[in-house]
Coordinates of C-alpha atoms in Angstrom, one line a residue:
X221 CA 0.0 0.0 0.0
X222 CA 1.3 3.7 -1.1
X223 CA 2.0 5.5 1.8
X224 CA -0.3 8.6 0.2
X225 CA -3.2 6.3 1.3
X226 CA -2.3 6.7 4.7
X227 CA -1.7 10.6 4.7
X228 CA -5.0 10.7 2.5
X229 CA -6.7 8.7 5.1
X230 CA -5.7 10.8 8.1
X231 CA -5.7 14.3 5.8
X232 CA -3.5 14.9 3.1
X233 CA -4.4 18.7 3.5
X234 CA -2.0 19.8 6.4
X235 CA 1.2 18.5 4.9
X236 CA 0.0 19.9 1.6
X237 CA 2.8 22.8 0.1
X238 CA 1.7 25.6 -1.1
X239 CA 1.1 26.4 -5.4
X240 CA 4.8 26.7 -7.0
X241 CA 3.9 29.9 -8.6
X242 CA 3.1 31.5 -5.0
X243 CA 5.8 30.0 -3.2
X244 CA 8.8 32.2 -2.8
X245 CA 12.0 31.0 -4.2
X246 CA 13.8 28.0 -2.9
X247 CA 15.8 28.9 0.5
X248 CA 17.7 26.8 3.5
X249 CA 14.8 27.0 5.8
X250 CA 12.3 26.3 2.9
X251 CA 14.3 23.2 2.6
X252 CA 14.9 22.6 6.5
X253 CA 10.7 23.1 6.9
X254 CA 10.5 20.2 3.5
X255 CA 12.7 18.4 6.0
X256 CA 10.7 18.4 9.0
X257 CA 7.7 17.7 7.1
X258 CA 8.9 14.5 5.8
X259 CA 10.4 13.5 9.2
X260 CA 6.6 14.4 10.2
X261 CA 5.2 12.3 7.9
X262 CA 7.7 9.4 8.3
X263 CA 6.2 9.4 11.6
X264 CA 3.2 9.5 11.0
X265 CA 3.4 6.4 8.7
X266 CA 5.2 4.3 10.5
X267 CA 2.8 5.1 13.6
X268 CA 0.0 4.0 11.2
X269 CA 1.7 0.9 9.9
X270 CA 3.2 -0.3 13.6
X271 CA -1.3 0.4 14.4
X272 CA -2.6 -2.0 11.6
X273 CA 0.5 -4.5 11.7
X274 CA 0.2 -5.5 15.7
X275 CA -4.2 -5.4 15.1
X276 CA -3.7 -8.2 12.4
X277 CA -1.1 -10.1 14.1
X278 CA -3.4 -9.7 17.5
X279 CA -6.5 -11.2 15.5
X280 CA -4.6 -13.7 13.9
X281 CA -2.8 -14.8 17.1
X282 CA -6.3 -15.0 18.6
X283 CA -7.9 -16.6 16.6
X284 CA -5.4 -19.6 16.1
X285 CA -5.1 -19.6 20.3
X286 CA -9.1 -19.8 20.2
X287 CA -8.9 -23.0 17.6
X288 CA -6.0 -24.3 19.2
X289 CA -6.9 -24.1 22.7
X290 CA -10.7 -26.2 21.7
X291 CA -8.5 -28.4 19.5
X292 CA -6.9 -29.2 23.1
X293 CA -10.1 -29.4 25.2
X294 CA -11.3 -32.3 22.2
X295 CA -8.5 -34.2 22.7
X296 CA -8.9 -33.9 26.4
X297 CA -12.3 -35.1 26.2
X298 CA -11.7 -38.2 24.1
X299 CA -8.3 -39.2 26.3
X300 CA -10.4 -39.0 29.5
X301 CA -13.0 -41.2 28.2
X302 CA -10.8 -43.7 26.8
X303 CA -8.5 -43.6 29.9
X304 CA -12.0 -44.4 31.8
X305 CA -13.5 -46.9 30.2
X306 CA -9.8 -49.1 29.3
X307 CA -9.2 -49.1 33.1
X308 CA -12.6 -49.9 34.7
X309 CA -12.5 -53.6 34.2
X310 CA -8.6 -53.7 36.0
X311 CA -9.5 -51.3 38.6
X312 CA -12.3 -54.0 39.2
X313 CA -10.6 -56.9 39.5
X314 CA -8.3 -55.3 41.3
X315 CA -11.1 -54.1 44.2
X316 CA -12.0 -58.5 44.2
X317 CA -8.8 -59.0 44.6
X318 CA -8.7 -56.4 47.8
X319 CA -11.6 -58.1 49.2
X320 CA -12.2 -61.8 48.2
X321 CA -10.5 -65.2 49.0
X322 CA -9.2 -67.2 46.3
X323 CA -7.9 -64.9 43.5
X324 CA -10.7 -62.4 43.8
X325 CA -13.6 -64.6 43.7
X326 CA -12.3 -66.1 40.3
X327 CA -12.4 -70.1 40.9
X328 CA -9.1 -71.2 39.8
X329 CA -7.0 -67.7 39.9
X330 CA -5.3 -68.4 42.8
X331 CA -2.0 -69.1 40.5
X332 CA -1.3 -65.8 39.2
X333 CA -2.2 -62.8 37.8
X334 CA -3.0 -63.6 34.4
X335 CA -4.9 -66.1 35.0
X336 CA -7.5 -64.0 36.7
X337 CA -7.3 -61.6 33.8
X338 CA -8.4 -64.8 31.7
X339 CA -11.0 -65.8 34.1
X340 CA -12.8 -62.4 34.4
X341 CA -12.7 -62.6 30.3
X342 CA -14.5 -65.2 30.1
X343 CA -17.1 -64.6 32.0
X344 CA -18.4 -61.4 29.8
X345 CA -17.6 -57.9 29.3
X346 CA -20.9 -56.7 30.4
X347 CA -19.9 -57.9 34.2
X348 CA -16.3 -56.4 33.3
X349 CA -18.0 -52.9 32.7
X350 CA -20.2 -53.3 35.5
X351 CA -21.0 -50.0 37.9
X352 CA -19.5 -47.8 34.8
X353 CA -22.9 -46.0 34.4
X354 CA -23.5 -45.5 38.0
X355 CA -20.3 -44.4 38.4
X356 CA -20.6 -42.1 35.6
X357 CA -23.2 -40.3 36.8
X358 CA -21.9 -40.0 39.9
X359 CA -18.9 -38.4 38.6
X360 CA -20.6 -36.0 37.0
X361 CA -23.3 -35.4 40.1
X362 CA -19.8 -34.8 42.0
X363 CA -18.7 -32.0 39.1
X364 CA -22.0 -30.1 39.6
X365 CA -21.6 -30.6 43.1
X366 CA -18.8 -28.6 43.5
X367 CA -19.3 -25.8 40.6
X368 CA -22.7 -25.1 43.5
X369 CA -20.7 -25.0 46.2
X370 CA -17.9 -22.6 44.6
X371 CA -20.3 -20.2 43.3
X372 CA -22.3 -20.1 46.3
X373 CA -19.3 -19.6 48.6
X374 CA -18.1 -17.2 46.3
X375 CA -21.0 -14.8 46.8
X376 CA -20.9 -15.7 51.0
X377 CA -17.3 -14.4 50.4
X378 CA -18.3 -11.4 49.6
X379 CA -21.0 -10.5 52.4
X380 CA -20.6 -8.5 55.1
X381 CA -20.4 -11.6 57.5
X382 CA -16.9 -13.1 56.0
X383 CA -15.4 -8.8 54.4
X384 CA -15.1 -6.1 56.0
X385 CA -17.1 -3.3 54.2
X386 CA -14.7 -0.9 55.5
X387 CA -11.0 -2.7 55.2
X388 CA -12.7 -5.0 52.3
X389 CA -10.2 -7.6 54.2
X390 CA -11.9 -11.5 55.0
X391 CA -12.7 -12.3 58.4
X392 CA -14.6 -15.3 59.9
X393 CA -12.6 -17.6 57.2
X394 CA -12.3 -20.3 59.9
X395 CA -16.4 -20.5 60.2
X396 CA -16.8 -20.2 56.3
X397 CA -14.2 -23.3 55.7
X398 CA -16.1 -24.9 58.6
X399 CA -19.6 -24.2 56.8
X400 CA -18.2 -25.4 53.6
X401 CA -17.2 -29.1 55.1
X402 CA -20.6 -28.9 56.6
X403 CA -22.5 -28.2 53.0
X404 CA -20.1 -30.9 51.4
X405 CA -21.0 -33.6 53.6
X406 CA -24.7 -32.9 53.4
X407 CA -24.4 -32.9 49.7
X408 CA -23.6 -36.5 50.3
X409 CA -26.5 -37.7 50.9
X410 CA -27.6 -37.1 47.4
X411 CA -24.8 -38.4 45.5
X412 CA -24.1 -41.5 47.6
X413 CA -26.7 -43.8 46.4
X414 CA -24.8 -43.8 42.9
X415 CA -21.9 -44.7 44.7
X416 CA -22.7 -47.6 46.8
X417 CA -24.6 -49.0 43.3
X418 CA -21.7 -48.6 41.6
X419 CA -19.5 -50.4 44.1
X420 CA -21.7 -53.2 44.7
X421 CA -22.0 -54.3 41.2
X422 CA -18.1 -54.1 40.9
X423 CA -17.7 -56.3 43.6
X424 CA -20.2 -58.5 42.3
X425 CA -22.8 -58.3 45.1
X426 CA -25.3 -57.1 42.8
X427 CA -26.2 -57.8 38.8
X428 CA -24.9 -55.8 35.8
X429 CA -28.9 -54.6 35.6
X430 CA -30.4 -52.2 36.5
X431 CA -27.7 -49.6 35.5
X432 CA -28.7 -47.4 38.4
X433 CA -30.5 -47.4 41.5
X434 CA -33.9 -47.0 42.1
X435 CA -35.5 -43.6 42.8
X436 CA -36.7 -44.5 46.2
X437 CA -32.9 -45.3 47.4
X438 CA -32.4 -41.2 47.0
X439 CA -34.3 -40.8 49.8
X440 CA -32.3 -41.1 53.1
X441 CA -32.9 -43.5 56.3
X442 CA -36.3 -45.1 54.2
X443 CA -36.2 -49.0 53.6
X444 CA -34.8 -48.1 49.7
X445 CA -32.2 -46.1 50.7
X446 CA -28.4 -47.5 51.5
X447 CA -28.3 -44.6 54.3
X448 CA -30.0 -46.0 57.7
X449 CA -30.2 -44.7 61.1
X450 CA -28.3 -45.8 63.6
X451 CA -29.7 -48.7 66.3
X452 CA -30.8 -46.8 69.5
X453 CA -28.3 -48.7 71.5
X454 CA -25.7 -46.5 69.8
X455 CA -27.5 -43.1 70.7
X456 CA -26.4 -44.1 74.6
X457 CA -23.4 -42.4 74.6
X458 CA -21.3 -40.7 72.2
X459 CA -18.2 -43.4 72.2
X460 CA -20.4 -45.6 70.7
X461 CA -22.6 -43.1 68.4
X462 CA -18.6 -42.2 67.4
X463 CA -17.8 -45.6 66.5
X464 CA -20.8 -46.9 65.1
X465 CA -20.6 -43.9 62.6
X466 CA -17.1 -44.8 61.5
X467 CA -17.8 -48.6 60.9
X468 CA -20.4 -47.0 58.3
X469 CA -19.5 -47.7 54.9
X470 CA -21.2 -43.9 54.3
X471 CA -19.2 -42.5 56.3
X472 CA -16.0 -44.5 55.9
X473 CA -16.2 -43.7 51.7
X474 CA -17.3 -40.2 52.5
X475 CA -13.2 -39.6 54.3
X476 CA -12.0 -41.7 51.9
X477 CA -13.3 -39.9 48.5
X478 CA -12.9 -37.0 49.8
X479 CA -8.6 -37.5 51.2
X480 CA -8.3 -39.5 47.8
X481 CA -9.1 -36.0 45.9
X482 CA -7.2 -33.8 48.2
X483 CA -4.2 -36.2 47.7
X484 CA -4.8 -36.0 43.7
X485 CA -4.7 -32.3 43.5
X486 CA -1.5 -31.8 45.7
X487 CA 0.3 -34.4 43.6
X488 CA -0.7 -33.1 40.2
X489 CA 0.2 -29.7 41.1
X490 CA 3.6 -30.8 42.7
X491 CA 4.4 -32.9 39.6
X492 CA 3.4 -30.2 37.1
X493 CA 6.1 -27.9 38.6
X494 CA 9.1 -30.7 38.4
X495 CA 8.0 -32.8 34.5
X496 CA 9.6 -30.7 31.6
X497 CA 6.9 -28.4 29.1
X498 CA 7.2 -30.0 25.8
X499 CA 8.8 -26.8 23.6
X500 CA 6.5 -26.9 20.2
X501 CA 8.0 -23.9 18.0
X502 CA 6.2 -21.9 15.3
X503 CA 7.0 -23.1 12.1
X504 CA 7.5 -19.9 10.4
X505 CA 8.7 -19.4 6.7
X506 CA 11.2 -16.3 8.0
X507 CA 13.4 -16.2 10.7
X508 CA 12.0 -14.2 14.2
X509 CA 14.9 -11.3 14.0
X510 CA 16.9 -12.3 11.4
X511 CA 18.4 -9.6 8.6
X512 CA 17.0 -11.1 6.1
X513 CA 13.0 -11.1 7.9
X514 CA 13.7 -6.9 8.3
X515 CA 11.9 -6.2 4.8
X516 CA 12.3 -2.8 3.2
X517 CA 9.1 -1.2 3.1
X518 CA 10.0 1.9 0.4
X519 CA 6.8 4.0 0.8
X520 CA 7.7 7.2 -1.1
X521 CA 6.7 10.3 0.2
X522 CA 6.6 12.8 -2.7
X523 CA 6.6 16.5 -2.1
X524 CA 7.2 19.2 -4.4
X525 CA 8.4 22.7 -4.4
X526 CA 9.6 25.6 -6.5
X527 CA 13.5 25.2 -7.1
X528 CA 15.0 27.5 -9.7
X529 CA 11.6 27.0 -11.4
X530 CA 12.3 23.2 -11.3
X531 CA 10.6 20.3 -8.8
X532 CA 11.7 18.3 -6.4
X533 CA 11.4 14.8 -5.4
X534 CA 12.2 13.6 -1.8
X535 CA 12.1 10.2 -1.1
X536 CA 12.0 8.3 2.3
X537 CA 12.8 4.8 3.1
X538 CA 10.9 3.4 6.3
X539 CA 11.9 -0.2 7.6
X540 CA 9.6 -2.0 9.9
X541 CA 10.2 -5.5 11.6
X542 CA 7.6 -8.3 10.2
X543 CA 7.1 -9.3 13.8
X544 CA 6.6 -6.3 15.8
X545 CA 5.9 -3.8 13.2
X546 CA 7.8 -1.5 15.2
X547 CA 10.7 1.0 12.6
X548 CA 13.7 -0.1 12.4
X549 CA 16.7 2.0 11.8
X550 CA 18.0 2.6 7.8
X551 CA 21.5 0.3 7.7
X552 CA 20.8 -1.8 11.0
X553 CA 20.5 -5.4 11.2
X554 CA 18.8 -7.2 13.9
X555 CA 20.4 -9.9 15.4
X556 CA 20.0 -13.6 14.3
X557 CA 17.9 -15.9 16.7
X558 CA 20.0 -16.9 20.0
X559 CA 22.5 -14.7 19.0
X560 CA 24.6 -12.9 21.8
X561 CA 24.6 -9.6 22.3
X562 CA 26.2 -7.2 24.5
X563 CA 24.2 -3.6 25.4
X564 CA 26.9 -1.1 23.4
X565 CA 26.3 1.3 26.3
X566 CA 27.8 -1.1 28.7
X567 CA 31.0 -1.2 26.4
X568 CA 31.1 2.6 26.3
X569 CA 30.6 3.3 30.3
X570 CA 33.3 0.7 30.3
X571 CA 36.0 2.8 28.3
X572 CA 35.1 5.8 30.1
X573 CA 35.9 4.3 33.3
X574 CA 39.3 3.2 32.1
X575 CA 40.0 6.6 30.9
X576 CA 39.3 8.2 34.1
X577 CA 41.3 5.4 35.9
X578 CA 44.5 6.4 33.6
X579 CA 43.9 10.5 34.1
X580 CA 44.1 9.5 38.1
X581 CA 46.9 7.7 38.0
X582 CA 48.9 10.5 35.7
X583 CA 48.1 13.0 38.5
X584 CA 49.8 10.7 41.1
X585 CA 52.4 10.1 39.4
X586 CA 53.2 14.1 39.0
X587 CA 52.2 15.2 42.2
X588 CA 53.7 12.5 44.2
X589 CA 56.9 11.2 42.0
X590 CA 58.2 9.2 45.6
X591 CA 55.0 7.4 45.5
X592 CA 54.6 3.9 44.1
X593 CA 52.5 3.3 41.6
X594 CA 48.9 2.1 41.7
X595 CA 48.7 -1.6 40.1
X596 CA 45.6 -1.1 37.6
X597 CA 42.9 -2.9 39.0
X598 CA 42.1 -5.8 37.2
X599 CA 39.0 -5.9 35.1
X600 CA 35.7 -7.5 36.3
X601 CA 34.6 -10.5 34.3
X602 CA 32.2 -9.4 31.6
X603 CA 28.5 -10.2 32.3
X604 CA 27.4 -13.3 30.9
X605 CA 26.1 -12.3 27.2
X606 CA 22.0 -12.4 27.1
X607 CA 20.5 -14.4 24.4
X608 CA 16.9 -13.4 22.9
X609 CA 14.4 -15.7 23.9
X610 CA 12.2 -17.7 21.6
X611 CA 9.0 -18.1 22.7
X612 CA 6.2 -20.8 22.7
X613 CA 2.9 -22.3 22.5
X614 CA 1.3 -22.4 26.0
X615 CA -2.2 -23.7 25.0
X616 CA -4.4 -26.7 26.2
X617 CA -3.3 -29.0 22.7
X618 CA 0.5 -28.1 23.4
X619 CA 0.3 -29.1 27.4
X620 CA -2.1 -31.9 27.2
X621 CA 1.1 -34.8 27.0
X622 CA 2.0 -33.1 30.7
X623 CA -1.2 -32.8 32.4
X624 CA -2.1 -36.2 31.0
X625 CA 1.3 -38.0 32.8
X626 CA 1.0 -36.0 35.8
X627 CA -2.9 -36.7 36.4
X628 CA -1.7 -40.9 35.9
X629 CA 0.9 -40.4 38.2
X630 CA -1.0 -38.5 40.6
X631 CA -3.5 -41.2 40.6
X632 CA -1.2 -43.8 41.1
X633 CA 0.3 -42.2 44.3
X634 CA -2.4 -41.2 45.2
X635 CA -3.9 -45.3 45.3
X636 CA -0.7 -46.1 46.4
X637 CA -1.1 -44.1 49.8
X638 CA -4.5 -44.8 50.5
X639 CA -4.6 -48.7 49.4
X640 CA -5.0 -50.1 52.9
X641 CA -7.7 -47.5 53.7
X642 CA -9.2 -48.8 50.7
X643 CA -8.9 -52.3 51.4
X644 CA -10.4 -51.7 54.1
X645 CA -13.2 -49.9 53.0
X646 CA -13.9 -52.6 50.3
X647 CA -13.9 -55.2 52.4
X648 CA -16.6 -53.7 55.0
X649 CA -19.1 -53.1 52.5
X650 CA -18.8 -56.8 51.0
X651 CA -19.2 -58.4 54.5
X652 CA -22.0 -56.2 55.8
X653 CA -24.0 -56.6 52.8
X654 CA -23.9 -60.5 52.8
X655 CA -24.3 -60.4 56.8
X656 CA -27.1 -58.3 56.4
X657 CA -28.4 -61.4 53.5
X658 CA -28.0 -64.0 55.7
X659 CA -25.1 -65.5 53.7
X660 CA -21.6 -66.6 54.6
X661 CA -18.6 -64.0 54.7
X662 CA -15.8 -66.7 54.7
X663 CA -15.0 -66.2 51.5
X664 CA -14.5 -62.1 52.1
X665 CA -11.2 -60.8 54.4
X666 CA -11.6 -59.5 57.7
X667 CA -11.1 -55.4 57.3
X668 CA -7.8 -55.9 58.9
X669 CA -6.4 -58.9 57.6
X670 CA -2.5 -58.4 57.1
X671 CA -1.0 -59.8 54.1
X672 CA -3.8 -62.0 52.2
X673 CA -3.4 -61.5 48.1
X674 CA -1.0 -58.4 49.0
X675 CA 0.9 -60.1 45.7
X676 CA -1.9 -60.3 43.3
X677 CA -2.8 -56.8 44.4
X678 CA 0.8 -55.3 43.6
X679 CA 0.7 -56.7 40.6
X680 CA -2.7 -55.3 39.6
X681 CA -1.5 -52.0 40.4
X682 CA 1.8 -52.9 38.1
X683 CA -1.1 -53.7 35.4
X684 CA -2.2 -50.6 35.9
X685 CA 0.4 -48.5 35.5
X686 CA 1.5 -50.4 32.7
X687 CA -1.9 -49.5 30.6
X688 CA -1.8 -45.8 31.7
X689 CA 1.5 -45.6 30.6
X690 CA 0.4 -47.5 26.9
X691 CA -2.3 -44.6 26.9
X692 CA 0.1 -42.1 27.3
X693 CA 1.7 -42.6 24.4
X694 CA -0.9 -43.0 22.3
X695 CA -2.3 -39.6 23.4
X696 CA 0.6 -38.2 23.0
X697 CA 1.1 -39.1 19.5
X698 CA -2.3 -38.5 18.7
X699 CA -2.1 -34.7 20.2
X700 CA 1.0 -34.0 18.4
X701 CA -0.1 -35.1 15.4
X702 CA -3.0 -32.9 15.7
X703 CA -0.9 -30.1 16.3
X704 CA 1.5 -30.6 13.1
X705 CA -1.5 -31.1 11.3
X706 CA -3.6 -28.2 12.0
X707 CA -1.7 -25.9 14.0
X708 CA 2.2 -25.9 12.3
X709 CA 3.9 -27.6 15.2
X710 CA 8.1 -27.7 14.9
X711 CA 10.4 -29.1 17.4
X712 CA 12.9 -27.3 18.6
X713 CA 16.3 -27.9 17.4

């Protein structure tokens, strides 16, 4: 584009000369004021230019963050739901295995591992998935749980019982933590039902069908609902009220869901800060910075005037950077990418504080001849030479291979820590369900039995990790691919 069109658009009339034939003849400040006005409307220019250069690049940078960025969140979505659904059925035989005698319930896996796998094959996939829509549901119950409870805490935040209206500082936070524990664990009794279904068909205490529980089970302490009242007996004092509560498999799963999260999050934050950010460049067709990316942008600025009854041209030559759109000195080169640089002032105070040091000693030396001389101090090391930075895509696509080994991870530690609380957990729901049917709980481990199927447990959690680690590299290829496919993702070199 000519730069006239920008003077035209912002008013070609002020910088306008005057008619040759009115215009005195041609004199130094006629020239020097031709001068100023072409500095004027260099400036001008390359104000306009830098304007419309960094609006494009800031539309087109958000537009490809915006793509990129749901590019991530679908990818997300479809690793989260295949992570889910390949590791119910270990996950489940792993829970037998926590609770039941003889390999997990499986007649004949006592020998190993894989031969529990095979037995649990064989005896369908619908039992393998069994619990997953419960479960499900729940999950996402426990999502809308907790956007409630932040909004809704956010606005009791804000009132005058938890800020001062004059300091606008929080007060009462100990009561408003204390309220939300209290909110959480009466939310509870809403989602639990989908939990204890959920657990009871993995364990096998109740059919694949019906996928969910009845409506009536939503009700608390009815005949249809898991959630009882305790015996009167336990009402006589609060020791046993105390310890009747904690032998419920309500409350007992409540702690445990609830440390299990808590646990997560502190691990996946912790291991987000120490696993490396895979670096995935631009793939530009000009080098950032480079001589060679500093185009020439000759927008002639023609201006005439009367010189011995003759015109004249002047030209000016304005360079902008591609990137920045920001001028760029006539005869300067930017520096290549990673090149070193040292700030030329710094060089400069340098040899100004040698030449003061030499003028010193001179005078010493003539106003005290007896004296000896000063050694030159000896030079400080030179600062370490800064190196431009290249910079990189921070978007949901480019850190989804991260979040996706630090959320497995944290899961696994996360098991890992709380496997005996588990175990325990497990194994109180399967006996007080068949106690409460009448049948036999010989084939079930006490809560506390030390040391029974410890093996085949350790290596269902090696199985575990070993399929969360197959599925991180298959999202990882996948979201990488996506990214050099779609969004011009380059290694760096």
């Amino acid at each position: 584009m000519r730069s006239g069109q920008y003077i035209r658009a912002l008013g070609r009339q002020s910088f306008e000369p005057s008619s040759p034939s009115a215009q005195p003849p041609a004199s130094s400040q006629s020239q020097s004021r031709q001068r100023s006005l072409i500095a004027a409307q260099n400036d001008v220019l390359a104000t306009v230019g830098v304007c419309l250069r960094e609006t494009k690049h800031s539309l087109e940078a958000s537009e490809s963050l915006m793509a990129e960025n749901e590019a991530g969140l679908v990818v997300g979505a479809l690793d989260l739901t295949t992570t889910y659904l390949a590791s119910w059925p270990l996950v489940g035989i792993r829970n037998r295995l926590q609770t039941y005698r003889g390999g997990g319930g499986f007649d004949g896996g006592q020998g190993s591992y894989t031969e529990v796998l095979r037995l649990a094959w064989e005896r369908g996939g619908a039992r393998l998935w069994a619990g997953v829509p419960a479960h499900l549901v729940y999950q996402l119950a426990n999502v809308a749980r907790d956007h409630v409870q932040s909004r809704m805490f956010a606005w009791l935040a804000r009132r005058r019982w938890f800020l001062d209206p004059e300091t606008r500082k929080p007060r009462n936070r100990r009561a408003l933590k204390i309220l939300g524990r209290c909110v959480s664990f009466a939310s509870w009794f809403l989602i639990y039902p989908l939990f204890h279904h959920s657990n009871l068909q993995t364990l096998d205490l109740l059919p694949p069908q019906p996928l969910f529980p009845p409506l009536r089970s939503f009700l608390p302490f009815t005949a249809a609902s898991p959630i009882s009242l305790p015996p009167l007996s336990a009402l006589t004092s609060p020791t046993t009220l105390i310890t009747t509560a904690a032998g419920s498999f309500f409350v007992q799963s409540y702690i445990l869901q609830s440390v299990a999260v808590t646990l997560q999050y502190i691990f996946f934050k912790r291991l987000l800060r120490i696993l490396p950010t895979p670096a995935y460049a631009h793939t530009n067709t000009h080098t950032p910075h480079s001589p060679a990316a500093v185009v020439a942008a000759e927008h002639a600025i023609e201006i005439t005037e009367a010189d011995a009854g003759g015109e004249r041209v002047h030209r000016a030559t304005v360079h902008l950077d591609p990137d920045t759109g920001a001028p760029v000195p006539a005869g300067s080169a930017a520096p290549a990418p990673n090149e070193m640089y040292v700030d030329p002032d710094a060089d400069a105070d340098a040899d100004m504080d040698a030449r003061e040091a030499a003028a010193a000693r001179a005078l010493v030396a003539i106003l005290e001849p007896d004296r000896a001389p000063t050694p030159p101090p000896v030079p400080a090391p030179a600062p370490a030479p800064r190196r431009r930075s290249q910079h990189y895509r921070s978007t949901t696509l480019s850190s989804h291979p991260v979040d996706v080994v630090a959320s497995h991870l944290a899961d696994c530690l996360a098991g890992s820590v709380l496997l005996v609380a588990e175990t325990v957990v497990m194994r109180s729901l399967a006996r007080s369900v068949l106690m409460a049917r009448g049948v036999s709980v010989a084939g079930v481990y006490a809560p506390f039995e030390y040391g029974y199927g410890k093996e085949m447990v350790a290596k269902a959690m090696m199985g575990e990790l070993g399929l969360m680690w197959a599925l991180f590299e298959i999202t990882w290829a996948a979201s990488t691919a996506v990214g050099v496919r779609w969004f011009g993702y380059g290694y760096r070199k």
